[in-house]
């Protein structure tokens, strides 16, 4: 509990201690002879103790011309009740209202803290080794790219980089939701925000602090709250109209019926005097004000989204705003990229065919041509070659997306890519009957053979599709630039409902647009990609989900939802989180509106007094907040 909350708690306790005996006296349960004015004065002690800040807010609001809020409703209602001699009820309403406020601020604070603990990746300092070997702590902001920093066991990695010395295990749970430590050694890339568990690491930084993963993620989460969902926007607009409306309605309730009764004398027989008539209706108006207080809905909706986004980020799922959470819950079609999304993107060379050159030479050309690209195929070919290549031998390089690479190696033309590339260059090629991704090669304008590579399925791809189907996703479509045969095999193996093969990046956009047209009504389409040459599709879909995007800037930029690790199971999980969250929001709205409506009718009929009203109000609010907090617990979805 923070200071403000403690202060409020103490005030509530003091006020309650005063209130109970006074209430017993005022209701004549305990007989004490005391003049009425003394009793009023005594009742003002608990009232002001617990409610002075509310009254101050109202006065400030009136001064600034923004008076219609919940505090205003409560203040008018309670002062009205006290003025009419219902001291006990007036004070009790203020007291209970504050109990509700305390509970709510505690709950919100608690979930906020929970989330920031979950997101505890903000590095405070970086260590730089001085010439005499001692360490100097500096602001990570001041560290230039290419500086060697030292990270000791127990410390957070402040800036992205590559290990130059040492080995250790890293805890990346705050980044990926994965609790198993990751073993790292020299030449491994490390991301800021992970925690060094065992050994001392020397890391050469590869980015500025604010371009590092930790800073980017924090930016993203902090900005998420500002992208409001439709429900949130609706509620804040609603409250702006609703609260003044309620005030005028209460005024009407206090004036019109008694005036009508006075003028027509209809029903006057029910009242002992004109004074009693007015008192009754003003009291009903005060009750009406208390009942109408919209706190439960106003508070619980943003809290639900906030908690949902927080719970998701704990699982390594970053959602850039409540609006995306809302859209995600309506997704019925999921389109996927293949390489790096459904498959690992770790290609193994399975065969090398028809080569006038010897195999090693062919592999060397392939590795050289691919040495500047970050495409999974390139990385795999370089790995398969195994030796370091000298990139200065490569000139005039052009990477043609969806085709491959053309360049010069030692001044000789080399082309590495698929059939499309060979067709484009007008080089006749041999068809290959192997199933796999076929990388054709041409050297000096002559066909030089092909390399067959094949990719491994990700461990959880199949399970993810099963879970998506269970979650009611109607279509799962794979969009790939790879050959038809490979696509067909992968689609069958993981259980996709459809696939489209041999697509260029622009064809993928066209495919997504066609799929979008088929999503009628409230149905939404999500696209999941790894961010390598699919950024345009990520932004075109209703929801773009970037997978394994840690460290890939383009993907983090273009996507609406970022899955920190490569696990496809996060896709059904994200959808389930969004549905749970939206479900809770709807439950809360419905619950609050139903209870309020019942109380309003009872109140207008004079059957619900202020006690009923405040207990309903605070009760609904507490239940709604507790319900909203459930959004935080999404681990086992
Ligand atoms: P995916 O849809 O599987 O992610 P891409 O659009 O990235 O595929 O690439 C489609 C095809 O283009 C690949 O299967 C490959 O045949 C060819 N290709 C793309 N980039 C390269 C490259 N750097 N080297 C060789 N071939 C490539
Ligand atoms: Mg791709």
XYZ file of C-alpha atoms and ligand atoms in Angstrom:
665
model
C 0.000 0.000 0.000
C 1.330 3.436 -0.808
C 1.212 6.501 1.411
C -1.976 7.875 -0.095
C -3.765 4.567 0.344
C -2.570 4.204 3.941
C -3.777 7.711 4.671
C -7.200 6.888 3.230
C -7.351 3.621 5.180
C -6.616 5.440 8.439
C -9.280 8.017 7.664
C -11.779 5.275 6.920
C -11.003 3.560 10.240
C -11.293 6.782 12.239
C -14.523 7.713 10.504
C -15.978 4.254 11.126
C -15.092 4.420 14.828
C -16.979 7.727 15.093
C -19.766 6.694 12.819
C -20.984 3.517 14.520
C -21.932 4.978 17.949
C -23.380 8.074 16.298
C -25.480 5.940 14.022
C -26.773 3.886 16.959
C -27.689 7.107 18.745
C -29.365 8.677 15.732
C -31.462 5.575 15.135
C -32.398 5.604 18.828
C -30.987 2.125 19.333
C -28.860 3.599 22.091
C -30.584 6.340 24.080
C -28.520 9.422 24.684
C -30.099 12.780 25.311
C -28.467 15.235 23.037
C -29.762 18.162 21.013
C -30.138 17.622 17.287
C -27.613 20.264 16.303
C -24.976 18.551 18.432
C -25.652 15.269 16.694
C -25.278 16.961 13.272
C -22.016 18.528 14.323
C -20.741 15.190 15.587
C -21.749 13.461 12.335
C -19.740 16.033 10.424
C -16.567 14.663 12.039
C -16.624 11.269 10.267
C -18.114 12.843 7.136
C -15.359 15.393 6.682
C -12.628 13.034 7.875
C -13.380 10.547 5.187
C -14.744 12.802 2.484
C -12.833 16.050 2.551
C -10.714 15.217 -0.492
C -13.803 14.355 -2.509
C -15.414 17.660 -1.579
C -12.233 19.489 -2.472
C -12.171 17.810 -5.878
C -15.748 18.898 -6.475
C -14.972 22.512 -5.544
C -11.947 22.483 -7.860
C -14.084 20.945 -10.585
C -16.699 23.669 -10.242
C -13.980 26.298 -10.409
C -12.584 24.762 -13.610
C -15.992 24.306 -15.181
C -15.711 20.498 -15.191
C -17.977 19.587 -12.371
C -19.971 16.596 -13.546
C -18.103 13.563 -12.342
C -18.604 10.762 -9.829
C -17.328 12.897 -6.963
C -19.975 15.471 -7.781
C -22.716 12.855 -7.770
C -21.583 11.540 -4.402
C -21.159 14.939 -2.789
C -24.528 16.272 -3.880
C -26.243 13.062 -2.816
C -24.630 12.880 0.626
C -24.999 16.573 1.454
C -28.613 16.306 0.320
C -29.205 13.358 2.608
C -27.609 15.065 5.607
C -29.572 18.259 4.963
C -32.766 16.216 4.978
C -31.888 14.737 8.356
C -30.686 11.368 7.056
C -27.306 11.888 8.704
C -26.498 8.229 9.050
C -27.159 7.439 5.427
C -25.340 10.481 4.117
C -22.194 9.700 6.070
C -22.396 5.982 5.325
C -22.582 6.622 1.599
C -19.431 8.738 1.670
C -17.692 6.182 3.872
C -18.558 3.217 1.678
C -17.750 5.143 -1.472
C -14.275 5.738 -0.094
C -13.926 2.076 0.855
C -14.610 1.332 -2.791
C -12.086 3.937 -3.930
C -9.435 2.510 -1.634
C -10.046 -0.987 -2.863
C -9.939 0.106 -6.464
C -6.757 2.129 -6.139
C -5.132 -0.769 -4.317
C -6.184 -3.221 -6.995
C -5.076 -0.982 -9.840
C -1.781 -0.233 -8.119
C -1.236 -3.892 -7.478
C -1.776 -4.905 -11.073
C 0.346 -1.998 -12.285
C 3.124 -3.171 -10.001
C 2.638 -6.702 -11.175
C 3.061 -5.602 -14.738
C 6.098 -3.476 -14.128
C 7.635 -6.364 -12.220
C 6.871 -8.595 -15.123
C 8.449 -6.040 -17.364
C 11.424 -5.501 -15.132
C 13.846 -5.117 -17.969
C 14.835 -1.481 -17.666
C 18.610 -1.422 -17.219
C 19.915 1.265 -14.885
C 23.583 1.294 -15.774
C 26.310 -0.225 -17.898
C 29.821 -1.202 -16.768
C 32.764 -0.086 -18.847
C 36.250 -1.402 -18.171
C 38.785 1.366 -17.563
C 42.401 1.080 -18.618
C 43.549 0.038 -15.146
C 41.096 -2.862 -15.235
C 38.546 -1.408 -12.820
C 34.907 -1.079 -13.801
C 33.112 2.213 -14.183
C 29.346 2.477 -13.977
C 27.919 4.739 -16.625
C 24.488 5.734 -17.849
C 23.641 3.253 -20.617
C 22.536 6.228 -22.705
C 26.142 7.366 -22.971
C 27.532 4.108 -24.319
C 28.505 4.330 -27.986
C 27.987 1.496 -30.467
C 30.996 -0.851 -30.576
C 31.991 -0.296 -26.960
C 32.910 -3.306 -24.852
C 30.756 -3.474 -21.731
C 31.056 -5.876 -18.823
C 28.030 -7.635 -17.383
C 28.513 -9.391 -14.081
C 26.444 -12.275 -12.726
C 23.100 -11.028 -11.452
C 23.169 -7.945 -13.646
C 20.874 -7.056 -16.490
C 22.350 -6.793 -19.968
C 21.820 -3.074 -20.654
C 22.462 -2.901 -24.397
C 22.222 -5.369 -27.294
C 25.548 -6.814 -28.376
C 27.764 -9.754 -29.187
C 29.809 -11.627 -26.592
C 33.550 -11.184 -27.036
C 34.669 -12.925 -23.879
C 33.182 -15.277 -21.326
C 30.263 -17.669 -21.232
C 27.219 -17.822 -19.066
C 23.560 -18.705 -18.837
C 21.050 -15.958 -19.507
C 17.593 -15.652 -18.051
C 15.417 -14.250 -20.832
C 12.091 -14.807 -19.063
C 11.242 -11.107 -18.995
C 11.696 -10.928 -22.752
C 10.246 -14.198 -23.982
C 8.233 -15.722 -21.158
C 10.586 -18.713 -21.467
C 11.888 -19.704 -18.062
C 14.626 -22.090 -19.185
C 18.010 -20.293 -19.077
C 19.823 -19.882 -22.354
C 23.490 -20.924 -22.562
C 25.645 -18.373 -24.351
C 29.302 -18.052 -25.268
C 31.674 -16.049 -27.460
C 30.118 -14.735 -30.695
C 26.552 -15.212 -29.464
C 24.182 -12.297 -29.713
C 22.680 -11.124 -26.442
C 19.670 -8.886 -26.063
C 19.269 -6.186 -23.491
C 16.799 -7.018 -20.758
C 18.071 -10.540 -20.220
C 19.708 -11.272 -16.894
C 23.180 -12.739 -16.651
C 23.035 -15.687 -14.275
C 26.477 -17.217 -13.893
C 29.658 -15.966 -15.599
C 31.163 -12.549 -16.305
C 30.466 -11.482 -19.893
C 32.246 -8.946 -22.048
C 29.917 -7.710 -24.718
C 30.611 -5.536 -27.743
C 27.549 -3.357 -28.177
C 25.799 -3.412 -31.536
C 23.226 -0.682 -30.875
C 22.632 2.509 -28.977
C 20.740 2.160 -25.703
C 17.481 3.552 -27.049
C 17.737 1.353 -30.133
C 18.216 -1.716 -27.952
C 15.598 -4.377 -27.407
C 14.814 -3.486 -23.795
C 14.180 0.178 -24.584
C 12.047 -0.695 -27.575
C 9.912 -3.139 -25.643
C 9.379 -0.692 -22.805
C 8.386 2.025 -25.272
C 5.961 -0.324 -26.829
C 4.312 -1.401 -23.595
C 4.170 2.131 -22.248
C 2.497 3.384 -25.397
C 0.040 0.514 -25.480
C -2.241 2.241 -22.987
C -2.644 5.249 -25.255
C -4.118 3.203 -28.090
C -7.640 2.929 -26.848
C -10.031 0.204 -27.801
C -13.486 0.916 -29.122
C -15.004 -0.101 -25.783
C -12.770 2.309 -23.889
C -13.500 5.171 -26.244
C -17.156 4.394 -26.008
C -17.072 4.431 -22.211
C -15.258 7.737 -21.899
C -17.654 9.361 -24.373
C -20.525 7.720 -22.582
C -19.425 9.046 -19.173
C -19.093 12.559 -20.584
C -22.741 12.575 -21.641
C -24.094 10.257 -19.018
C -22.994 11.990 -15.817
C -24.507 15.416 -16.592
C -27.613 13.667 -17.857
C -27.968 11.826 -14.559
C -27.590 15.090 -12.652
C -30.364 16.766 -14.617
C -32.523 13.684 -14.328
C -32.071 13.746 -10.550
C -32.985 17.416 -10.503
C -36.108 16.613 -12.489
C -36.943 13.778 -10.104
C -36.600 16.131 -7.145
C -38.800 18.863 -8.684
C -41.364 17.530 -11.120
C -43.232 14.823 -9.158
C -43.706 16.922 -5.966
C -44.780 19.962 -8.028
C -47.183 17.756 -9.946
C -48.584 16.274 -6.727
C -48.894 19.717 -5.152
C -50.710 21.162 -8.152
C -53.004 18.218 -8.888
C -53.293 16.897 -5.319
C -53.110 13.386 -6.802
C -51.464 11.142 -4.226
C -51.119 13.976 -1.708
C -52.916 11.792 0.807
C -49.756 9.673 1.138
C -47.847 12.563 2.671
C -48.322 14.085 6.092
C -47.390 17.568 4.907
C -45.983 19.485 1.955
C -42.601 19.359 3.691
C -42.743 15.568 3.877
C -43.630 15.427 0.180
C -40.585 17.421 -0.850
C -38.322 15.578 1.541
C -39.381 12.232 0.124
C -38.724 13.177 -3.493
C -35.443 14.966 -2.864
C -34.280 11.896 -0.991
C -35.311 9.724 -3.920
C -33.310 12.017 -6.202
C -30.257 11.654 -3.946
C -30.638 7.884 -4.007
C -30.943 8.039 -7.774
C -27.644 9.939 -7.944
C -25.856 7.318 -5.889
C -27.273 4.491 -7.953
C -26.302 6.127 -11.222
C -22.662 6.511 -10.337
C -20.888 4.855 -13.272
C -17.669 3.946 -11.439
C -17.771 0.190 -11.912
C -17.816 0.375 -15.682
C -15.555 3.384 -16.008
C -12.876 1.796 -13.869
C -13.090 -1.832 -14.800
C -12.869 -1.571 -18.584
C -9.484 0.113 -18.910
C -8.276 -2.062 -16.038
C -9.307 -5.213 -17.909
C -7.382 -4.201 -21.025
C -4.426 -3.046 -19.005
C -4.305 -6.318 -17.109
C -4.764 -8.322 -20.309
C -1.891 -6.541 -22.037
C 0.241 -6.979 -18.924
C -0.565 -10.653 -18.554
C 0.212 -11.212 -22.210
C 3.557 -9.451 -22.058
C 4.478 -11.718 -19.196
C 3.998 -14.579 -21.632
C 6.261 -12.971 -24.221
C 3.351 -11.573 -26.217
C 3.553 -7.813 -26.737
C 0.289 -6.209 -27.740
C 0.677 -2.655 -28.929
C -2.729 -1.407 -27.801
C -6.143 -2.282 -26.424
C -7.598 -1.846 -29.899
C -5.486 -4.739 -31.177
C -6.521 -6.917 -28.287
C -10.097 -6.210 -29.257
C -9.555 -6.978 -32.957
C -7.592 -10.121 -32.172
C -10.565 -11.508 -30.286
C -12.595 -11.343 -33.509
C -10.067 -13.164 -35.699
C -11.408 -16.147 -37.640
C -8.775 -16.463 -40.376
C -5.070 -16.745 -39.703
C -2.599 -16.479 -42.559
C 1.001 -17.567 -42.080
C 4.302 -17.068 -43.720
C 6.149 -20.363 -44.049
C 9.869 -19.898 -43.524
C 10.659 -18.871 -39.971
C 7.005 -18.994 -38.947
C 5.789 -22.553 -39.458
C 9.224 -23.959 -40.222
C 12.414 -23.193 -38.368
C 14.230 -21.504 -41.221
C 17.255 -23.715 -40.476
C 17.753 -25.335 -43.831
C 19.913 -28.429 -44.097
C 21.557 -29.237 -47.379
C 20.140 -32.610 -48.410
C 21.652 -32.936 -51.887
C 23.840 -31.181 -54.453
C 23.081 -32.110 -58.086
C 24.260 -31.898 -61.671
C 27.282 -29.858 -61.167
C 30.016 -29.327 -63.707
C 31.914 -27.703 -60.825
C 32.923 -29.768 -57.867
C 30.609 -29.673 -54.913
C 32.866 -27.686 -52.592
C 33.358 -24.995 -55.220
C 29.624 -24.729 -55.770
C 28.997 -24.397 -52.048
C 31.670 -21.741 -51.819
C 29.997 -19.687 -54.567
C 26.670 -20.094 -52.805
C 28.057 -18.993 -49.461
C 29.830 -16.024 -51.023
C 26.747 -14.856 -52.885
C 24.646 -15.146 -49.749
C 27.116 -13.488 -47.418
C 25.273 -10.147 -47.181
C 21.723 -11.399 -46.835
C 19.815 -12.164 -43.664
C 17.288 -14.466 -45.337
C 17.057 -17.828 -43.544
C 18.187 -19.532 -46.774
C 21.303 -17.388 -46.873
C 22.185 -18.073 -43.284
C 21.714 -21.802 -43.830
C 23.863 -21.911 -46.964
C 26.624 -20.043 -45.182
C 26.381 -22.437 -42.284
C 26.488 -25.437 -44.597
C 29.654 -24.116 -46.231
C 31.147 -23.962 -42.770
C 34.209 -21.817 -43.525
C 34.491 -18.059 -43.204
C 34.163 -16.295 -46.530
C 35.830 -13.071 -47.589
C 32.996 -10.664 -48.370
C 35.279 -8.335 -50.344
C 35.289 -10.909 -53.157
C 31.613 -10.163 -53.734
C 30.581 -7.108 -55.748
C 27.522 -5.745 -57.596
C 25.207 -7.667 -55.324
C 21.471 -7.495 -55.815
C 18.969 -9.388 -53.679
C 15.699 -9.856 -55.545
C 12.998 -10.717 -53.034
C 11.139 -13.917 -53.774
C 13.781 -14.848 -56.342
C 17.263 -14.941 -54.907
C 20.567 -13.173 -55.420
C 22.663 -12.032 -58.355
C 26.188 -10.759 -57.836
C 29.765 -10.984 -59.030
C 32.275 -13.209 -57.219
C 35.879 -12.403 -58.120
C 34.398 -10.593 -61.111
C 32.396 -13.630 -62.353
C 28.590 -13.444 -62.567
C 26.890 -15.682 -60.014
C 23.148 -16.200 -59.566
C 21.646 -18.113 -56.656
C 17.902 -18.573 -56.374
C 14.775 -20.381 -57.472
C 13.307 -21.259 -60.857
C 11.859 -17.789 -61.149
C 15.306 -16.301 -60.938
C 16.655 -18.627 -63.618
C 13.702 -17.784 -65.874
C 14.280 -14.126 -65.287
C 17.905 -14.455 -66.295
C 16.986 -16.705 -69.241
C 19.165 -19.555 -68.042
C 17.886 -23.067 -68.784
C 17.878 -25.235 -65.663
C 17.266 -28.833 -64.687
C 14.149 -29.763 -62.836
C 14.770 -31.605 -59.654
C 12.495 -34.335 -58.377
C 13.486 -34.044 -54.780
C 10.981 -32.467 -52.474
C 12.683 -29.559 -50.863
C 13.609 -26.012 -51.573
C 15.703 -26.080 -54.711
C 18.416 -23.462 -54.976
C 19.531 -23.203 -58.565
C 22.924 -21.758 -59.349
C 24.387 -20.163 -62.409
C 28.034 -19.190 -62.752
C 29.255 -16.956 -65.606
C 25.812 -17.176 -67.236
C 25.924 -20.991 -67.390
C 23.760 -23.324 -65.302
C 25.959 -24.791 -62.605
C 23.624 -27.132 -60.771
C 21.388 -26.893 -57.747
C 21.443 -27.411 -54.061
C 18.477 -29.080 -52.385
C 17.811 -27.813 -48.936
C 15.047 -28.703 -46.582
C 13.682 -27.081 -43.563
C 12.551 -28.562 -40.299
C 9.090 -28.049 -38.954
C 8.909 -26.099 -35.731
C 8.259 -28.348 -32.807
C 4.869 -26.871 -31.961
C 3.512 -25.954 -35.390
C 1.138 -28.884 -35.582
C -0.099 -28.475 -32.030
C -0.628 -24.760 -32.665
C -2.896 -25.513 -35.636
C -4.899 -27.989 -33.567
C -5.322 -25.407 -30.829
C -6.299 -22.726 -33.320
C -8.974 -25.006 -34.719
C -10.206 -25.737 -31.213
C -10.365 -22.017 -30.533
C -12.747 -21.714 -33.469
C -10.388 -20.366 -36.120
C -12.051 -21.315 -39.385
C -9.227 -20.940 -41.888
C -5.484 -21.341 -41.571
C -3.734 -20.323 -44.755
C -0.036 -20.537 -45.524
C 1.408 -17.992 -47.962
C 4.844 -18.865 -49.221
C 7.339 -17.956 -51.873
C 8.606 -21.502 -51.890
C 7.801 -24.201 -54.449
C 4.378 -25.834 -54.716
C 5.642 -29.295 -53.709
C 7.228 -28.024 -50.501
C 4.192 -25.957 -49.621
C 1.857 -28.889 -50.169
C 3.928 -31.156 -47.974
C 4.218 -28.628 -45.149
C 0.509 -27.782 -45.276
C -0.433 -31.446 -45.017
C 2.054 -32.154 -42.284
C 0.951 -29.404 -39.907
C -2.718 -29.528 -40.839
C -3.377 -26.188 -42.494
C -6.700 -25.727 -44.202
C -5.184 -23.996 -47.269
C -1.932 -22.886 -48.839
C -0.747 -20.649 -51.669
C 2.743 -21.210 -53.098
C 5.301 -19.481 -55.304
C 4.231 -16.036 -54.237
C 6.340 -12.927 -54.571
C 6.103 -10.478 -51.671
C 3.585 -8.378 -53.636
C 1.519 -11.509 -54.370
C 1.310 -12.126 -50.640
C -0.262 -8.698 -50.217
C -2.744 -9.497 -52.982
C -3.566 -12.843 -51.327
C -4.164 -11.177 -47.984
C -6.414 -8.619 -49.660
C -8.420 -11.395 -51.282
C -8.730 -13.176 -47.934
C -9.787 -9.923 -46.279
C -12.619 -9.608 -48.792
C -13.819 -13.053 -47.784
C -13.942 -12.034 -44.122
C -17.464 -10.709 -43.892
C -19.217 -9.137 -40.944
C -17.165 -8.941 -37.800
C -14.659 -11.563 -38.914
C -11.052 -10.474 -38.835
C -7.866 -11.701 -40.455
C -4.514 -12.026 -38.755
C -1.230 -12.493 -40.561
C 1.703 -14.080 -38.805
C 5.161 -13.554 -40.229
C 8.764 -13.389 -39.168
C 9.232 -9.902 -40.528
C 11.729 -10.917 -43.208
C 10.286 -9.450 -46.414
C 6.721 -9.636 -45.132
C 6.393 -6.232 -43.468
C 3.894 -4.997 -46.113
C 1.607 -7.963 -45.397
C 1.928 -7.474 -41.650
C 0.571 -3.971 -41.962
C -2.110 -4.869 -44.518
C -3.863 -7.532 -42.399
C -6.401 -6.541 -39.718
C -3.829 -7.715 -37.205
C -0.163 -8.230 -38.006
C 1.635 -10.642 -35.711
C 5.412 -10.757 -35.895
C 6.957 -13.922 -34.601
C 10.406 -14.388 -33.126
C 10.735 -10.697 -33.594
C 13.201 -9.991 -30.803
C 15.862 -7.949 -32.461
C 14.082 -7.513 -35.796
C 13.266 -3.826 -36.037
C 11.191 -3.936 -39.193
C 8.903 -6.554 -37.717
C 8.463 -4.739 -34.409
C 7.597 -1.573 -36.332
C 5.156 -3.136 -38.751
C 3.387 -5.559 -36.439
C 0.523 -4.881 -34.063
C 1.402 -7.830 -31.903
C 4.922 -9.038 -31.348
C 5.647 -12.586 -30.243
C 9.009 -12.475 -28.595
C 10.051 -16.029 -29.281
C 9.561 -18.403 -32.174
C 6.930 -20.579 -30.597
C 3.786 -20.868 -32.784
C 1.802 -21.917 -29.706
C 1.826 -18.249 -28.750
C -0.645 -17.571 -31.574
C -3.591 -19.520 -30.116
C -2.532 -18.250 -26.716
C -2.696 -14.609 -27.801
C -6.128 -15.204 -29.291
C -7.340 -16.845 -26.095
C -5.995 -14.002 -23.971
C -7.810 -11.471 -26.126
C -11.058 -13.408 -25.918
C -10.806 -13.824 -22.185
C -10.215 -10.111 -21.814
C -13.076 -9.069 -24.053
C -15.317 -11.596 -22.361
C -14.543 -10.051 -18.993
C -15.168 -6.544 -20.315
C -18.563 -7.613 -21.607
C -19.458 -9.415 -18.386
C -18.613 -6.322 -16.391
C -20.621 -3.981 -18.579
C -23.628 -6.267 -18.542
C -23.425 -6.962 -14.826
C -23.071 -3.285 -13.896
C -25.858 -2.169 -16.192
C -28.281 -4.827 -14.973
C -27.675 -4.138 -11.289
C -27.900 -0.383 -11.867
C -31.090 -0.714 -13.870
C -32.744 -2.770 -11.140
C -31.657 -0.302 -8.453
C -32.802 2.655 -10.540
C -36.272 1.262 -10.942
C -36.488 0.369 -7.254
C -35.118 3.802 -6.327
C -37.549 5.692 -8.530
C -40.404 3.699 -7.023
C -39.112 4.618 -3.593
C -38.324 0.989 -2.769
C -34.544 1.278 -2.572
C -32.989 3.648 -0.100
C -29.480 5.008 -0.131
C -28.097 2.018 1.729
C -29.182 -0.296 -1.011
C -27.836 2.125 -3.583
C -24.358 2.471 -2.124
C -23.967 -1.197 -1.357
C -25.005 -1.993 -4.906
C -22.595 0.586 -6.281
C -19.557 -0.368 -4.231
C -20.402 -4.040 -4.495
C -20.645 -3.948 -8.270
C -17.434 -1.975 -8.453
C -15.492 -4.395 -6.265
C -16.764 -7.401 -8.168
C -16.047 -5.738 -11.510
C -12.505 -4.852 -10.477
C -11.852 -8.352 -9.144
C -13.192 -9.735 -12.376
C -10.996 -7.368 -14.411
C -7.924 -8.522 -12.528
C -8.543 -12.023 -13.828
C -7.216 -10.730 -17.166
C -3.768 -10.760 -15.626
C -3.800 -14.501 -15.133
C -3.377 -15.962 -18.560
C -0.516 -18.351 -18.023
C -2.509 -21.521 -18.370
C -4.758 -20.522 -21.234
P 8.827 -17.503 -47.621
O 7.447 -17.206 -48.101
O 9.000 -18.988 -47.466
O 9.240 -16.741 -46.428
P 10.462 -15.808 -49.407
O 9.444 -14.927 -50.035
O 11.373 -15.189 -48.421
O 9.825 -17.171 -48.830
O 11.341 -16.458 -50.564
C 10.729 -17.246 -51.576
C 11.703 -18.044 -52.364
O 12.625 -17.177 -53.034
C 12.568 -18.964 -51.555
O 11.950 -20.195 -51.332
C 13.797 -19.112 -52.444
O 13.564 -20.049 -53.451
C 13.911 -17.752 -53.086
N 14.837 -16.887 -52.333
C 14.518 -15.782 -51.631
N 15.614 -15.218 -51.098
C 16.659 -16.004 -51.438
C 18.056 -15.987 -51.171
N 18.605 -15.046 -50.431
N 18.818 -16.971 -51.704
C 18.261 -17.929 -52.453
N 16.971 -18.007 -52.730
C 16.161 -17.081 -52.248
Mg 9.760 -15.075 -45.234
